[in-house]
Tab-separated table of C-alpha atoms and ligand atoms in Angstrom:
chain	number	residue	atom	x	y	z
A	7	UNK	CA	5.412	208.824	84.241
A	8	UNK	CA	8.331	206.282	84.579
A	9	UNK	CA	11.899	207.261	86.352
A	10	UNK	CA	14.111	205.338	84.576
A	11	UNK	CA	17.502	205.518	87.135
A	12	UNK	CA	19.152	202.428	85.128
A	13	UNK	CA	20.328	201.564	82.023
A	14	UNK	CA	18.529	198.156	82.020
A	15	UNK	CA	15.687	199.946	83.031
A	16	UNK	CA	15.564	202.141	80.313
A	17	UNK	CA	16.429	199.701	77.609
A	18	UNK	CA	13.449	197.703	79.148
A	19	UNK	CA	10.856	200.568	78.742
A	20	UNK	CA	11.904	201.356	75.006
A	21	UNK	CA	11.615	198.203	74.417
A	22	UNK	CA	8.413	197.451	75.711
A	23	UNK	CA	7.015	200.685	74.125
A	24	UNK	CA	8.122	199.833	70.422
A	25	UNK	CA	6.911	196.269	70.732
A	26	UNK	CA	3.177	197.440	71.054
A	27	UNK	CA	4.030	199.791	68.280
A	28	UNK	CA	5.037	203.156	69.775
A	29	UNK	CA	7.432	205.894	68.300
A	30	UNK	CA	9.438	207.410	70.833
A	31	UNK	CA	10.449	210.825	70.838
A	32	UNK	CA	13.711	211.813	72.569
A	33	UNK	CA	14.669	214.770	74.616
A	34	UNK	CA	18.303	215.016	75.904
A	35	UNK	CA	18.510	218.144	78.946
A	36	UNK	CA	20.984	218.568	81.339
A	37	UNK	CA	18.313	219.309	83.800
A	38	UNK	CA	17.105	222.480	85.965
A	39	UNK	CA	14.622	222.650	83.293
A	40	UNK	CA	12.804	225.342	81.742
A	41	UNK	CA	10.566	226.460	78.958
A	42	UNK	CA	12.957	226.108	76.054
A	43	UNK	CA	13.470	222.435	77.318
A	44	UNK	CA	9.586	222.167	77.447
A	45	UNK	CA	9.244	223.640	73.869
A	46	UNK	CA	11.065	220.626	72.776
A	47	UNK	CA	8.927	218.338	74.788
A	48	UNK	CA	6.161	219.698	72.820
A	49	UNK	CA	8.248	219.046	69.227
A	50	UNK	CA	9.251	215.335	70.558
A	51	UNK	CA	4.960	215.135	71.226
A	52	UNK	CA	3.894	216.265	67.682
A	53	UNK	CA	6.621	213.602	66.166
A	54	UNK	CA	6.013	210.569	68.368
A	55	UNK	CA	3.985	209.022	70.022
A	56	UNK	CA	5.917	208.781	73.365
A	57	UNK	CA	8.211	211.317	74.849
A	58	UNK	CA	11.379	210.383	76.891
A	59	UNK	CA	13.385	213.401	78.619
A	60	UNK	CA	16.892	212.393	79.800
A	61	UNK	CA	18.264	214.367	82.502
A	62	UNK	CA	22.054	213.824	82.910
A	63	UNK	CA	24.713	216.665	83.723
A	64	UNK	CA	27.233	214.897	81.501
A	65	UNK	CA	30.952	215.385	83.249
A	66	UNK	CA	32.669	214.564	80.021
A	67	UNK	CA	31.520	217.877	78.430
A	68	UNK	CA	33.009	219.907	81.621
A	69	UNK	CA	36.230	221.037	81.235
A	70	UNK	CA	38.534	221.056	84.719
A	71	UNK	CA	37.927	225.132	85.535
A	72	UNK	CA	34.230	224.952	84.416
A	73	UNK	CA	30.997	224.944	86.366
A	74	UNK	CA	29.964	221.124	86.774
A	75	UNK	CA	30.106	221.533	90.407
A	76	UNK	CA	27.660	224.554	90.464
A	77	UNK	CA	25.204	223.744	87.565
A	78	UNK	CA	22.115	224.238	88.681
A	79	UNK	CA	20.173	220.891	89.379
A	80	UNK	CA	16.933	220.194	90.803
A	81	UNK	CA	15.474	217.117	90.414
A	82	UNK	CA	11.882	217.038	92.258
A	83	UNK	CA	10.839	220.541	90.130
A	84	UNK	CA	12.283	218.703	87.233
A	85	UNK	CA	10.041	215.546	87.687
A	86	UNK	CA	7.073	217.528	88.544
A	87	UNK	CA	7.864	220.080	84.913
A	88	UNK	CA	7.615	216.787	82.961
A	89	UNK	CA	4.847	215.364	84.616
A	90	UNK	CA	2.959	218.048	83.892
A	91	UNK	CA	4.108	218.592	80.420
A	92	UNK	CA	2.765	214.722	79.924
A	93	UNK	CA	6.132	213.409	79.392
A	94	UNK	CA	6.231	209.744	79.646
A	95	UNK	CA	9.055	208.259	80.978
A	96	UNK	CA	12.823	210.235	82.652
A	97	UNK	CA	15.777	208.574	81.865
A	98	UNK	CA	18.247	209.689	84.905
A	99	UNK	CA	21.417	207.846	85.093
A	100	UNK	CA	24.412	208.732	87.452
A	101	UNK	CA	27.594	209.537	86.193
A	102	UNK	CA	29.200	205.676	87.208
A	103	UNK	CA	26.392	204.222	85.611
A	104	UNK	CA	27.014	206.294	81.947
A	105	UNK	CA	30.876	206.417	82.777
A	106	UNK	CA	31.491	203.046	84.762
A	107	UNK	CA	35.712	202.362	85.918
A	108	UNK	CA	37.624	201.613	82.819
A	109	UNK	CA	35.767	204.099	80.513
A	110	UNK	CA	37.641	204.551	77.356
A	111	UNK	CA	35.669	204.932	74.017
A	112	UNK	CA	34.862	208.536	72.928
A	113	UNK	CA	33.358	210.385	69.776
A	114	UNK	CA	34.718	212.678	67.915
A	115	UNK	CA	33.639	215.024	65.038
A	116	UNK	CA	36.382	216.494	63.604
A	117	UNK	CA	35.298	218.975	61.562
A	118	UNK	CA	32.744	221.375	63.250
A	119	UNK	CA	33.476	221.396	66.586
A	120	UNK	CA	37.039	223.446	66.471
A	121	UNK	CA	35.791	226.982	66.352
A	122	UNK	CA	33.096	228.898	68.405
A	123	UNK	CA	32.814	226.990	71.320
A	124	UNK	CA	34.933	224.237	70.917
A	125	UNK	CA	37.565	226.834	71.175
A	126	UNK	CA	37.494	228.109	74.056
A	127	UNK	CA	36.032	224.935	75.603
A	128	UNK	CA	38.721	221.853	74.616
A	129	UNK	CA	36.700	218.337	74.646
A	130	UNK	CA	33.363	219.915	75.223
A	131	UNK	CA	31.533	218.108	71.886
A	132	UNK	CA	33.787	215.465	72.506
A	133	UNK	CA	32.036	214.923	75.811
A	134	UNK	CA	28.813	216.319	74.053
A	135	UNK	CA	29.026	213.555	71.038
A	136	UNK	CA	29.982	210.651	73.505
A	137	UNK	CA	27.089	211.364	75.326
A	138	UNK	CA	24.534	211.758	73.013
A	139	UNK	CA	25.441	208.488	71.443
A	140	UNK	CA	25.427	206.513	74.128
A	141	UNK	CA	21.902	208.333	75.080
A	142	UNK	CA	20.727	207.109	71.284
A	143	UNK	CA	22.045	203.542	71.461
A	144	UNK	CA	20.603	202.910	75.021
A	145	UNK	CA	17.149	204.245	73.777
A	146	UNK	CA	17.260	203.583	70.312
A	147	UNK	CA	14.387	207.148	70.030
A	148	UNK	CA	12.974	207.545	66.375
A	149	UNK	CA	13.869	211.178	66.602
A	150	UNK	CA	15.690	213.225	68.782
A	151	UNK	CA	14.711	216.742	69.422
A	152	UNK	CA	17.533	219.446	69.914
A	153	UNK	CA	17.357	223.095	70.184
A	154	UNK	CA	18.639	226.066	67.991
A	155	UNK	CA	19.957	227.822	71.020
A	156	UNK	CA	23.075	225.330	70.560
A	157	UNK	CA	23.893	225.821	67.226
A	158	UNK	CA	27.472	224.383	67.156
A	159	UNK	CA	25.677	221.671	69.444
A	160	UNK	CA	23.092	220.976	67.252
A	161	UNK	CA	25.426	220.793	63.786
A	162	UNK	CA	27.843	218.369	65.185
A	163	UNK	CA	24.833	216.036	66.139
A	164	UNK	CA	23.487	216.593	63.167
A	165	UNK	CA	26.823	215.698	61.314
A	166	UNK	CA	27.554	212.342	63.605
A	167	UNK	CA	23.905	211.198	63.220
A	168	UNK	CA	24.594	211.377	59.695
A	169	UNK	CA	28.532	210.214	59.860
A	170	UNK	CA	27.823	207.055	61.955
A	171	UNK	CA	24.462	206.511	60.024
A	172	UNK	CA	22.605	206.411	63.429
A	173	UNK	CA	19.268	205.334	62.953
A	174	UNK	CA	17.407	208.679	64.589
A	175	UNK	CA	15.887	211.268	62.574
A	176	UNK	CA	16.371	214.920	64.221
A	177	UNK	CA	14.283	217.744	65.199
A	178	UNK	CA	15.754	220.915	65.693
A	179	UNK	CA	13.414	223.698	67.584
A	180	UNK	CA	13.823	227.627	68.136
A	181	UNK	CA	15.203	229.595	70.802
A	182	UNK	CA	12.744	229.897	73.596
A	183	UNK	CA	13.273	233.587	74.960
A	184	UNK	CA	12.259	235.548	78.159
A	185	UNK	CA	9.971	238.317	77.746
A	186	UNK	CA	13.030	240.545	77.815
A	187	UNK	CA	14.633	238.641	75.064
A	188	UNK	CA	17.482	236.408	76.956
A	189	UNK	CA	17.931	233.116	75.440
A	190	UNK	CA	16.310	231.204	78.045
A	191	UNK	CA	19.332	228.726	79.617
A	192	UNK	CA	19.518	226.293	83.403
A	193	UNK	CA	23.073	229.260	83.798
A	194	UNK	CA	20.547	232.246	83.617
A	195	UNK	CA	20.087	231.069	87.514
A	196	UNK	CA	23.274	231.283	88.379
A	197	UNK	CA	23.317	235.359	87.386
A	198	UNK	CA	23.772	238.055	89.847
A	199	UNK	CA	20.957	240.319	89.742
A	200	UNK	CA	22.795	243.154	88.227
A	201	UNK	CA	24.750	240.397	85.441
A	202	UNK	CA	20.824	239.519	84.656
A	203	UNK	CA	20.068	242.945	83.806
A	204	UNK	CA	23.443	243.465	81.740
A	205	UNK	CA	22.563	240.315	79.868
A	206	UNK	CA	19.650	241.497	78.030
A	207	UNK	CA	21.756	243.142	75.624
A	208	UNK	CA	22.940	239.860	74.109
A	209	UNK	CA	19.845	239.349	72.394
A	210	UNK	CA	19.442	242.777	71.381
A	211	UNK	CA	22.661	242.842	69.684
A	212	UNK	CA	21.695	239.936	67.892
A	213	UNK	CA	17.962	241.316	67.283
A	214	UNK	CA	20.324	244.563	65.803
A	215	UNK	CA	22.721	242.674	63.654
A	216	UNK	CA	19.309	241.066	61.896
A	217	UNK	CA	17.888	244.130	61.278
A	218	UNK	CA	20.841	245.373	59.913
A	219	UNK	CA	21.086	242.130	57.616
A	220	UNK	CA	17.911	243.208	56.190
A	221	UNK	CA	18.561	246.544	55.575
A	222	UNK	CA	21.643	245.387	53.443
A	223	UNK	CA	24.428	245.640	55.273
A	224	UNK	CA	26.958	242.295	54.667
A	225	UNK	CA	29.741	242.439	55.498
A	226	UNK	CA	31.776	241.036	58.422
A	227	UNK	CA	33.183	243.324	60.077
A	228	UNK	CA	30.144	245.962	60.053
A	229	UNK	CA	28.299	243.591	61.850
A	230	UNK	CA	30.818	242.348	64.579
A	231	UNK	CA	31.322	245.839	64.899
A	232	UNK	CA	27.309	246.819	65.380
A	233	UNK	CA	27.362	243.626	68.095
A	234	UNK	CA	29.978	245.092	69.910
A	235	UNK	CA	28.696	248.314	69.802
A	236	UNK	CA	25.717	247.039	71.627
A	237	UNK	CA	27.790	244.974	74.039
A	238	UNK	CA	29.353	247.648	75.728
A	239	UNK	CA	26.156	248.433	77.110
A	240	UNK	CA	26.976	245.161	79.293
A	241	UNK	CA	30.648	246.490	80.618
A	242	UNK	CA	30.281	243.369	83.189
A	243	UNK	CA	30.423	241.175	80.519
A	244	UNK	CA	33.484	239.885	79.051
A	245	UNK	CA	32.853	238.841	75.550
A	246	UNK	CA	34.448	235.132	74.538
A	247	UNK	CA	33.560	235.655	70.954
A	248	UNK	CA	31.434	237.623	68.433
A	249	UNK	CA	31.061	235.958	65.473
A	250	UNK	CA	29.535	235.484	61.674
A	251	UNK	CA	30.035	231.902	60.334
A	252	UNK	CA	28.235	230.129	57.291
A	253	UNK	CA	25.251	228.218	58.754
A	254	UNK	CA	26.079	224.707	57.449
A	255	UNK	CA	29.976	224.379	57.843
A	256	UNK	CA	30.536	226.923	60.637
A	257	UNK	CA	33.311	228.582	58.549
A	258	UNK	CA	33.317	232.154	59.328
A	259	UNK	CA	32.341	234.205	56.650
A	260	UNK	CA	33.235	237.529	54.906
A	261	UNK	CA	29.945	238.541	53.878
A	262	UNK	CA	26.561	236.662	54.119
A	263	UNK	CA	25.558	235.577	50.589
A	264	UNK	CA	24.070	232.379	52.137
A	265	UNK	CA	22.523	231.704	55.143
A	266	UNK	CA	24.658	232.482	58.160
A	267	UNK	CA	24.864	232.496	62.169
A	268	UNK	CA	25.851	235.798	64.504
A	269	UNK	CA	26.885	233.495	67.551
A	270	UNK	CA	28.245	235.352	70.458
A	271	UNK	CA	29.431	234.096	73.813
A	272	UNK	CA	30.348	236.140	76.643
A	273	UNK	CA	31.029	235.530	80.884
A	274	UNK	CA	29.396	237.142	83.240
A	275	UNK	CA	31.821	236.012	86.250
A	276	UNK	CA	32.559	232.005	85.442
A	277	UNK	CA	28.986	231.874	83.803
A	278	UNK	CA	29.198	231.810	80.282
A	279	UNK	CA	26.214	232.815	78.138
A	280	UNK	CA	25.670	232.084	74.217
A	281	UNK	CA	23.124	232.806	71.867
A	282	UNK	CA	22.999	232.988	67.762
A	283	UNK	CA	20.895	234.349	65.302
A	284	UNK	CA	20.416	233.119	62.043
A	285	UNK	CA	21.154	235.847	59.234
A	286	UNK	CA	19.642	235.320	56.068
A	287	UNK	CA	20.755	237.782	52.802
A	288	UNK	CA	17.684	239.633	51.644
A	289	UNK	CA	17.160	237.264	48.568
A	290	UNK	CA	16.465	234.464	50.960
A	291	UNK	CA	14.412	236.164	53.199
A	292	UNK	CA	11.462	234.526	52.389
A	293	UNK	CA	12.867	231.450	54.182
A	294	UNK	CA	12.470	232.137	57.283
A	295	UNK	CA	11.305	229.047	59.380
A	296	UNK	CA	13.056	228.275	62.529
A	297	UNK	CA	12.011	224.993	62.948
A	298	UNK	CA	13.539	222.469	60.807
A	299	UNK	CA	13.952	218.748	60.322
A	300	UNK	CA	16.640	216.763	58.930
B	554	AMP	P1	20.819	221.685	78.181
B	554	AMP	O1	19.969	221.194	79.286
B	554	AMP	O2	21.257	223.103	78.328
B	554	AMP	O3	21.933	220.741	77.818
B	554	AMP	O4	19.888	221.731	76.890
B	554	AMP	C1	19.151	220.598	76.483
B	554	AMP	C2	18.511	220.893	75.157
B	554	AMP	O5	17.651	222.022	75.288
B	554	AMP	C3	19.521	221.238	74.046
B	554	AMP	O6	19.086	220.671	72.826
B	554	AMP	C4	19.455	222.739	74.014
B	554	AMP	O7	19.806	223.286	72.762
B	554	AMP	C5	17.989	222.974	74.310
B	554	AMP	N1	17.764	224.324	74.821
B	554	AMP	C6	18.401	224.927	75.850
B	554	AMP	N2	17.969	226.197	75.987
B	554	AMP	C7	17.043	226.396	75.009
B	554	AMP	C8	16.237	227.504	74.614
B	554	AMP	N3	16.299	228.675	75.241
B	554	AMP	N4	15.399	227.337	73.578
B	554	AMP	C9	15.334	226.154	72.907
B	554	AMP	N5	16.070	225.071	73.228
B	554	AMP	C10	16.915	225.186	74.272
């Protein structure tokens, strides 16, 4: 497995791998991985026929009272998490290298990224698209692999790639879970033991607001209200936002007639958790695969 610390470097690699033929899958992590990352790996595997994982705690997607100084990194158990996982090469940059003096040129989708998230995180997919292009045009991957887990994340990508016809195609994989049902995430680590045990409910509100979907209930404000419901079995938690908006444009939605998102995010202290469930109205329900390609 190759450590690829430079841009050069990594440019040199690709290159040599797609002149003797090769695909090359593309992972983009922040690091301090863990099995939802791997999942991914596996995706990236099954489409190409090499696997690159970057591993880059992007500061341009921090905003000034967020955690960039405490995110959880760890390189050596990253390395050795790849190896094993028969990744092929790491592309790990430092922040000067990706962001050198001068810096100046940033992208921006304009349409998706104002709600959810991007509200009550300013120039997060700003820093979030910047990145991920310059991660595409410095490896030039046939596909990308992303996960569900980010939905906002992964629709904005989705929308650029497709905006500034970038030559990728993109993979997007399902939420990898603990056994208890927590969205696996590197910010689970940073929990206090008793914010750990609170945090289980997110998924179970989610897991109720499905059920209920199924059963027939539709509307909006029924099903914020179930969530919530559920949520106050977490009173450390302080909820950012509990939401239903239409899977495609992110618009919230008054009742789900097409396929729709419940994305929540709440703090436990400064951590901030999300996770999302896809909602489908009963005449759909037959389409349920989580994995999907675009
Ligand atoms: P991060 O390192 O948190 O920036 O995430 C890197 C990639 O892994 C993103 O595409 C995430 O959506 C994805 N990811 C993070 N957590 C999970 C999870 N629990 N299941 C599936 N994918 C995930």
């Amino acid at each position: 497995m190759e450590i690829l610390e430079t841009i050069e470097a990594a440019r040199r690699w690709t290159a040599s791998r797609r002149a003797v033929g090769r695909t090359i899958g593309f992972v983009p992590t922040m690091g301090y991985l863990h099995d939802g990352h791997l999942s991914l790996v596996r995706l990236a595997r099954q489409q190409a026929d090499v696997v690159v994982v970057s591993i880059f705690v992007n500061p341009t997607q921090f905003g000034p009272n967020e955690d960039l100084a405490r995110y959880p990194r760890d390189f050596a158990r990253d390395e050795a998490l790849c190896r094993a996982e028969g990744v092929d090469a790491i592309f790990y940059p430092s922040p000067a290298m990706m962001y050198p003096p001068g810096y100046s040129t940033y992208v921006v989708e304009e349409a998706l990224g104002n709600g959810l998230c991007g509200a009550s995180r300013p120039g997060h997919f700003r820093g979030v698209t910047t990145v991920v292009a310059k991660l595409f045009n410095i490896l030039q991957p046939d596909c990308g692999v992303f996960g569900e887990k980010d939905a906002q994340q992964l629709r904005i990508i989705r929308r650029m790639v497709r905006d500034l016809d970038i030559p990728v195609a993109l993979i997007a994989g399902p939420i990898a879970r603990e056994a208890d049902g927590l969205a696996m995430s590197s910010r689970n680590a940073l929990l206090s033991p008793e914010n750990r045990a609170e945090a289980v409910w997110l998924s179970r509100a989610l897991t109720a607001v499905q059920d209920a979907v199924t059963s027939g209930m539709l509307d909006r404000a029924g099903l914020i209200e179930i969530a919530q419901r559920i949520l106050t079995n977490a009173p450390r938690g302080k909820i950012d936002y509990v939401t239903v908006v239409d899977d495609e444009t992110l618009v919230p939605v008054e009742r789900v007639e097409r396929p729709a998102l419940m994305a929540l995010a709440v703090f436990f202290g400064p951590t901030r958790l999300i996770d999302n469930v896809r909602l489908l109205p009963p005449d759909h329900q037959s389409a349920t695969s989580s994995t999907s390609s675009t």
